[in-house]
Amino acid sequence: MGIEKRARRPTSLAVRVTVLVGLATTTMFLLSAWSIEHSIERHFARMDLAELRAAWASVDAALRRDRISTPNPAQSQGLADAMAGSHGVSIVIRNADGRLLYKTVTPDLDALVRQVPATANLNLDALHIWRTSHHVYRGAVLRSGDKTVVVATAIDFHLQYLRKLQNALWAGTLVASLISVLVAGLAVRQGHAPLRRISARMREMTTERLHTRLDPAHVPIELADLVAAFNAMLTRIEQGFARLRHVSADIAHELRTPVTNLRTQTQVALSKARDVDAYREILYSNLEELEHMSAMIGDMLFLAQAEQSSVRRDASGIDLNAEICGLFDYFEAWAEDRGVRLELGGQAGKVDGDREMLRRALSNLIRYTQHGQSVHVRLSQDERWVKIEVCNPGTSIPAEHLPHLFDRFYRVDPSRQRRGEGAGLGLAIVKSIVEAHAGQVGVTSENGKTCFSVRLPAAHSS
């Protein structure tokens, strides 16, 4: 059997934010460094262009004025005078036949002539850079009439400055990126401090401190929804624990009476010798208490099943008209014994769900009817819902009791005896079954009539 591969933990939020900020700032610094370097390089190119243009203007004017076509010492002196104000600019002039007319003391600039065609305009696009064995030059090949002129200037100092600037920029970028990553990490850690405080408060929560709530006003706005959701969860948990305590107390209270009765009757039976009929009467009385306890335990188990088990869906749907008619037939003997009339009105379509559970819910509503009254069951339907309304006349239930009728063990009149009236779980079972079917249940009581309404999704709705 192969070893199951361990699930990989997602990357930490702090690491994600720090890496993202680090990448963003590093990219920004790199672009800034490139932009600065490129801008300075263009500035040096414009400086060189201005110097070359001044030299070219003087040389071009001298060439046109003196009409130099052959090597001539006198005319060469005129070109030298034209170049007198241009420091660091080298020049080579050749006629149409390629004969050298004039040149300054400079390395071979003819290599540029062999690589670049001559142009009449001196601008940034006409400038080219080339290297010799000792220096790097920026220059252009120009045409003055039928003559070819090469003007160039050494840019070693510029390149040296640019290399130093580049090293400084890259080093500064690296340091700035490291600092930004460090600051981002510290900022993320500081930003997560409220989360750590909330986590610490959460770890302090116990069943005895469920009443404690976090204050959304004391956390950053981004965490306000988290705190509100946590408080809502605590409220639900607190309510669940309260219901659990109440249910436990109710169960203990419900069981205490029959258990006390069983113990007392048994003690009385054992206190002296009795005849067979007396023992039989005591056993019948004990059996009645045991049946009451068994019914309550059965209801509790069914209620737990209705609340926790998934509802089994019937693809064909449940015909409520047929089901209620079947229930009426089942309760016929019970209705005759109690003098109860069963009446059905209206029509409704089918619903999806568990047939037995829905029968149990409807049975509990019908059993709620008092002696000598009439059960009016009315069906109706709209596009989404099927509605079942069970009404019977009787004493109106006060409004303050209506919200609690579906609570476990709740009774409107606590002084009434529980014997023969069930364990007080019937309506709680109805509510659990209806909600398990994604439905709603309610009750109204006025003018001497109490009506229970059940709404279930129609079978054709999604």
XYZ file of C-alpha atoms in Angstrom:
462
model
C 0.000 0.000 0.000
C 1.448 3.341 -1.054
C 1.927 6.097 1.473
C -0.673 8.798 1.053
C 0.904 12.001 -0.123
C 0.716 14.699 2.504
C -1.329 17.727 1.481
C 0.818 20.777 0.855
C 0.056 23.719 3.123
C -0.856 26.921 1.228
C 1.767 29.647 1.238
C 1.628 32.047 4.158
C -0.249 35.301 3.587
C 2.708 37.220 5.030
C 5.058 35.560 2.539
C 2.675 36.253 -0.334
C 2.323 39.936 0.506
C 6.038 40.368 1.190
C 7.036 38.676 -2.073
C 4.494 40.693 -4.046
C 5.630 43.978 -2.515
C 9.271 42.998 -3.021
C 8.715 42.159 -6.696
C 6.715 45.340 -7.265
C 9.263 47.638 -5.602
C 12.223 45.886 -7.224
C 10.600 46.225 -10.645
C 9.872 49.889 -9.965
C 13.461 50.566 -8.864
C 14.853 48.704 -11.881
C 12.703 50.727 -14.266
C 13.698 53.924 -12.489
C 17.396 53.023 -12.692
C 17.091 52.161 -16.380
C 15.224 55.406 -17.022
C 17.874 57.473 -15.202
C 20.714 55.739 -17.020
C 19.028 56.113 -20.392
C 18.250 59.781 -19.726
C 21.865 60.599 -18.789
C 23.146 58.691 -21.799
C 20.842 60.711 -24.079
C 22.045 63.882 -22.347
C 25.669 63.025 -23.111
C 24.704 62.245 -26.700
C 23.121 65.698 -27.068
C 26.213 67.325 -25.544
C 28.433 65.518 -28.041
C 26.062 66.417 -30.858
C 26.251 70.114 -29.956
C 30.044 70.015 -29.966
C 30.204 68.090 -33.245
C 27.692 70.475 -34.850
C 29.866 73.491 -33.936
C 32.950 71.849 -35.463
C 30.991 70.694 -38.523
C 29.563 74.160 -39.141
C 33.040 75.723 -39.127
C 34.560 73.042 -41.358
C 31.658 73.064 -43.836
C 31.856 76.850 -44.109
C 35.618 76.724 -44.724
C 35.211 74.003 -47.354
C 32.607 75.972 -49.253
C 34.535 79.238 -48.932
C 37.981 78.000 -49.947
C 36.739 75.393 -52.435
C 39.455 72.933 -51.412
C 39.854 70.097 -53.898
C 43.532 69.073 -53.501
C 45.906 68.969 -50.561
C 47.129 72.528 -49.994
C 49.113 73.712 -46.942
C 47.582 77.190 -47.051
C 44.050 75.906 -47.242
C 44.831 73.241 -44.610
C 45.789 76.077 -42.301
C 42.354 77.599 -42.883
C 40.732 74.310 -41.845
C 43.000 74.141 -38.797
C 41.881 77.661 -37.846
C 38.237 76.580 -38.300
C 38.863 73.665 -35.896
C 40.718 75.816 -33.378
C 37.728 76.272 -31.096
C 36.662 72.613 -31.129
C 38.490 70.790 -28.391
C 38.475 67.023 -28.455
C 36.908 66.808 -31.927
C 38.740 64.810 -34.574
C 38.130 65.258 -38.299
C 39.088 63.565 -41.589
C 38.297 65.139 -44.989
C 38.582 63.338 -48.341
C 37.669 64.473 -51.848
C 35.487 62.622 -54.315
C 38.456 60.482 -55.423
C 39.140 59.421 -51.861
C 42.302 61.507 -51.565
C 43.019 62.834 -48.083
C 42.595 66.605 -47.952
C 42.909 67.154 -44.210
C 42.853 65.339 -40.896
C 43.623 66.019 -37.264
C 45.968 63.925 -35.172
C 43.635 61.002 -34.556
C 43.411 57.269 -34.896
C 42.004 55.814 -38.074
C 38.510 57.237 -38.539
C 38.187 55.808 -42.021
C 36.786 52.614 -40.500
C 33.553 54.498 -39.887
C 33.387 55.535 -43.554
C 33.486 51.903 -44.608
C 30.620 51.044 -42.267
C 28.281 54.038 -42.437
C 26.959 55.901 -45.493
C 27.483 59.678 -45.600
C 24.618 62.055 -44.802
C 24.119 65.790 -45.218
C 22.388 66.353 -41.835
C 24.013 65.999 -38.450
C 21.512 64.828 -35.855
C 21.177 62.163 -33.172
C 20.185 59.519 -35.707
C 23.337 60.192 -37.726
C 25.631 59.603 -34.722
C 27.359 56.230 -34.355
C 29.628 54.711 -31.737
C 32.655 52.603 -32.525
C 35.672 51.350 -30.681
C 39.335 51.398 -31.466
C 42.108 49.658 -29.629
C 42.386 52.480 -27.105
C 39.273 54.652 -27.189
C 35.571 54.732 -27.889
C 34.251 57.406 -30.280
C 30.927 58.923 -31.164
C 30.816 60.509 -34.598
C 29.176 60.815 -38.013
C 30.037 60.588 -41.698
C 28.922 63.794 -43.472
C 28.944 65.131 -47.019
C 29.951 68.675 -47.985
C 29.567 69.042 -51.715
C 31.624 66.218 -53.240
C 33.747 65.797 -50.126
C 33.357 63.239 -47.325
C 33.946 64.483 -43.802
C 34.230 62.320 -40.687
C 33.787 64.149 -37.353
C 34.138 62.307 -34.062
C 34.820 62.856 -30.390
C 36.092 60.478 -27.724
C 33.493 59.455 -25.143
C 35.655 57.430 -22.740
C 34.944 59.847 -19.893
C 31.214 59.609 -20.516
C 31.298 55.821 -20.552
C 33.363 55.706 -17.387
C 30.845 57.942 -15.646
C 27.951 55.837 -16.941
C 29.585 52.630 -15.654
C 30.025 54.143 -12.213
C 26.460 55.461 -12.305
C 25.171 52.064 -13.422
C 26.986 50.281 -10.595
C 25.664 52.824 -8.110
C 22.135 52.518 -9.465
C 22.135 48.707 -9.357
C 23.624 48.685 -5.884
C 21.080 51.270 -4.744
C 18.297 49.241 -6.335
C 19.426 46.112 -4.517
C 19.654 47.901 -1.171
C 16.338 49.684 -1.699
C 14.666 46.373 -2.676
C 15.999 44.637 0.425
C 14.859 47.515 2.598
C 11.421 47.528 0.956
C 11.063 43.767 1.486
C 12.110 44.160 5.121
C 9.696 47.051 5.656
C 6.928 45.105 3.888
C 7.554 42.102 6.133
C 7.460 44.275 9.248
C 4.334 46.044 7.977
C 2.603 42.725 7.286
C 3.559 41.430 10.710
C 2.282 44.614 12.321
C -0.842 44.471 10.166
C -1.498 40.898 11.322
C -1.283 41.926 14.986
C -5.084 42.422 15.228
C -5.561 38.937 13.783
C -3.230 37.489 16.392
C -5.129 39.298 19.132
C -8.433 38.001 17.792
C -6.976 34.473 17.619
C -5.809 34.774 21.220
C -9.297 35.862 22.283
C -10.782 32.944 20.363
C -8.492 30.476 22.135
C -9.709 31.857 25.460
C -13.320 31.001 24.631
C -14.813 28.194 26.693
C -18.324 26.962 27.374
C -18.362 29.165 30.471
C -17.416 32.284 28.464
C -19.743 31.996 25.502
C -21.348 35.276 26.523
C -18.116 37.135 25.670
C -18.163 39.122 22.426
C -15.469 40.894 20.415
C -15.934 44.610 19.813
C -15.943 45.396 16.036
C -15.135 49.046 16.830
C -11.717 48.062 18.229
C -10.447 46.265 15.124
C -9.471 47.586 11.676
C -12.370 48.015 9.265
C -11.120 45.068 7.179
C -11.645 42.734 10.154
C -15.017 44.125 11.229
C -16.919 41.539 9.140
C -14.777 38.734 10.577
C -15.482 39.880 14.132
C -19.196 40.244 13.370
C -19.288 36.730 11.890
C -17.427 35.348 14.921
C -19.846 37.065 17.294
C -22.783 35.646 15.333
C -21.218 32.183 15.530
C -20.794 32.578 19.299
C -24.435 33.595 19.557
C -25.513 30.471 17.692
C -23.249 28.278 19.812
C -24.503 29.919 23.002
C -28.089 29.391 21.903
C -27.292 25.777 21.016
C -25.761 25.154 24.441
C -28.732 26.854 26.079
C -31.132 24.657 24.125
C -29.079 21.608 25.028
C -29.212 22.533 28.720
C -32.937 23.155 28.497
C -33.529 19.876 26.683
C -31.476 17.993 29.250
C -33.414 19.651 32.065
C -36.716 18.967 30.309
C -35.844 15.313 29.725
C -34.835 14.931 33.369
C -38.070 16.617 34.439
C -40.182 14.488 32.114
C -38.535 11.250 33.242
C -38.521 12.112 36.913
C -42.308 11.871 37.323
C -42.799 8.390 35.775
C -39.620 7.077 37.406
C -40.806 8.415 40.766
C -44.199 6.838 40.209
C -42.613 3.487 39.294
C -40.357 3.545 42.325
C -43.141 4.569 44.710
C -45.585 1.975 43.414
C -42.920 -0.711 43.551
C -41.995 0.227 47.122
C -45.670 0.150 48.097
C -46.112 -3.217 46.408
C -43.109 -4.619 48.285
C -44.107 -3.127 51.631
C -46.459 -6.037 52.411
C -47.888 -9.150 50.907
C -50.743 -8.606 48.455
C -53.069 -10.779 46.421
C -52.691 -11.424 42.692
C -55.255 -8.810 41.642
C -53.462 -6.068 43.583
C -50.126 -6.970 42.006
C -51.777 -7.068 38.572
C -53.210 -3.566 39.109
C -49.804 -2.262 40.165
C -48.177 -3.856 37.097
C -50.776 -2.282 34.800
C -50.086 1.091 36.365
C -46.337 0.569 35.941
C -46.885 -0.520 32.338
C -48.723 2.738 31.640
C -45.756 4.724 32.994
C -43.323 2.621 30.974
C -45.334 3.136 27.789
C -45.279 6.895 28.445
C -41.487 6.788 28.843
C -41.092 4.591 25.769
C -43.162 7.016 23.678
C -41.067 9.948 24.837
C -37.791 8.132 24.085
C -39.110 7.142 20.672
C -40.061 10.753 19.943
C -36.624 11.969 21.032
C -34.904 9.459 18.747
C -37.143 10.378 15.832
C -36.536 14.080 16.470
C -32.779 13.515 16.423
C -33.107 11.581 13.169
C -35.248 14.304 11.584
C -32.742 17.021 12.559
C -29.538 15.213 11.609
C -30.350 12.752 8.820
C -30.515 13.780 5.203
C -33.987 13.593 3.666
C -34.497 10.803 1.164
C -35.908 12.250 -2.059
C -38.612 10.445 -4.050
C -38.182 11.107 -7.758
C -41.868 10.446 -8.421
C -42.996 12.902 -5.733
C -45.603 12.562 -3.021
C -49.284 13.211 -3.784
C -50.457 15.159 -0.736
C -54.160 14.702 -1.546
C -53.780 10.929 -1.529
C -51.567 10.957 1.551
C -54.002 13.032 3.610
C -56.945 10.863 2.501
C -54.921 7.858 3.606
C -54.276 9.480 6.973
C -57.969 10.210 7.386
C -58.713 6.525 6.809
C -56.019 5.589 9.320
C -57.454 7.967 11.960
C -61.076 7.029 11.332
C -61.404 4.869 14.460
C -59.516 7.445 16.530
C -61.788 10.239 15.240
C -64.957 8.281 16.047
C -63.695 7.570 19.551
C -62.953 11.266 20.212
C -65.906 12.638 18.284
C -63.591 14.441 15.836
C -64.636 15.203 12.241
C -61.967 15.123 9.510
C -62.478 17.466 6.537
C -60.253 18.025 3.488
C -60.529 20.875 0.991
C -58.557 22.309 -1.898
C -56.052 20.735 -4.257
C -52.244 20.700 -4.412
C -49.565 19.088 -6.506
C -46.773 16.779 -5.487
C -43.782 17.419 -3.256
C -40.419 15.664 -3.020
C -39.365 14.156 0.266
C -39.525 11.289 2.706
C -43.030 9.819 2.730
C -42.865 8.400 6.269
C -41.510 11.590 7.780
C -44.181 13.748 6.134
C -46.868 11.327 7.343
C -45.481 11.657 10.871
C -45.626 15.468 10.681
C -49.206 15.553 9.368
C -50.284 12.942 11.948
C -48.943 15.079 14.781
C -50.905 18.102 13.523
C -54.121 16.098 13.295
C -53.625 14.618 16.781
C -53.471 18.164 18.154
C -57.279 18.393 17.743
C -59.360 18.438 20.922
C -62.337 16.157 21.672
C -65.531 16.854 19.776
C -63.943 19.339 17.344
C -63.444 19.312 13.556
C -60.113 19.110 11.760
C -60.145 21.273 8.622
C -57.248 20.483 6.280
C -56.937 22.796 3.272
C -54.471 22.435 0.397
C -53.299 25.170 -1.963
C -50.389 25.816 -4.298
C -48.601 28.590 -6.146
C -45.652 28.503 -8.520
C -43.095 27.599 -5.849
C -44.865 26.321 -2.760
C -47.439 23.783 -1.685
C -49.338 24.949 1.403
C -51.051 22.684 3.938
C -53.278 24.389 6.507
C -54.638 22.424 9.473
C -57.272 24.314 11.501
C -59.488 23.342 14.403
C -61.717 25.345 16.737
C -61.040 25.663 20.413
C -59.674 28.012 22.999
C -57.398 30.633 21.440
C -53.739 30.397 22.407
C -52.280 33.651 23.826
C -49.928 35.398 21.421
C -46.940 35.185 23.797
C -47.055 31.382 23.601
C -47.200 31.055 19.798
C -43.426 31.501 19.140
C -42.670 28.677 21.612
C -45.238 26.085 20.541
C -42.628 24.260 18.438
C -40.081 24.098 21.279
C -39.445 20.761 22.901
C -41.546 19.948 25.972
C -43.301 23.307 25.777
C -46.873 23.470 27.040
C -49.198 26.449 27.141
C -50.576 25.322 30.535
C -47.728 23.759 32.573
C -50.186 22.709 35.276
C -51.968 20.235 32.995
C -51.089 16.596 33.453
C -48.886 15.060 30.839
C -50.380 11.623 31.066
C -52.271 10.796 27.904
C -51.103 13.976 26.125
C -47.755 12.758 24.853
C -44.340 13.998 25.863
C -44.639 17.509 24.427
C -42.478 16.733 21.379
C -45.109 16.461 18.642
C -44.884 20.020 17.312
C -41.077 20.036 17.667
C -41.019 16.934 15.444
C -43.295 18.675 12.934
C -40.955 21.673 12.716
C -37.834 19.511 12.302
C -39.416 17.426 9.533
C -40.691 20.466 7.640
C -37.351 22.279 7.865
C -35.547 19.108 6.757
C -37.664 19.344 3.582
C -36.618 23.018 3.067
C -40.083 24.110 4.142
C -41.608 26.491 6.682
C -44.108 25.979 9.476
C -46.138 28.540 11.411
C -49.162 28.907 13.656
C -51.894 31.471 14.245
C -54.583 31.443 16.917
C -57.453 33.913 17.054
C -61.220 34.035 17.312
C -61.383 30.574 18.833
C -59.483 28.899 15.979
C -55.901 27.633 15.860
C -54.352 27.073 12.424
C -51.029 25.411 11.629
C -49.609 26.202 8.164
C -46.932 24.122 6.444
C -45.235 25.283 3.243
C -43.201 22.803 1.191
C -41.374 23.342 -2.111
C -43.425 22.100 -5.036
C -41.997 19.077 -6.830
C -41.310 20.963 -10.077
C -39.259 23.738 -8.388
C -35.509 23.376 -8.229
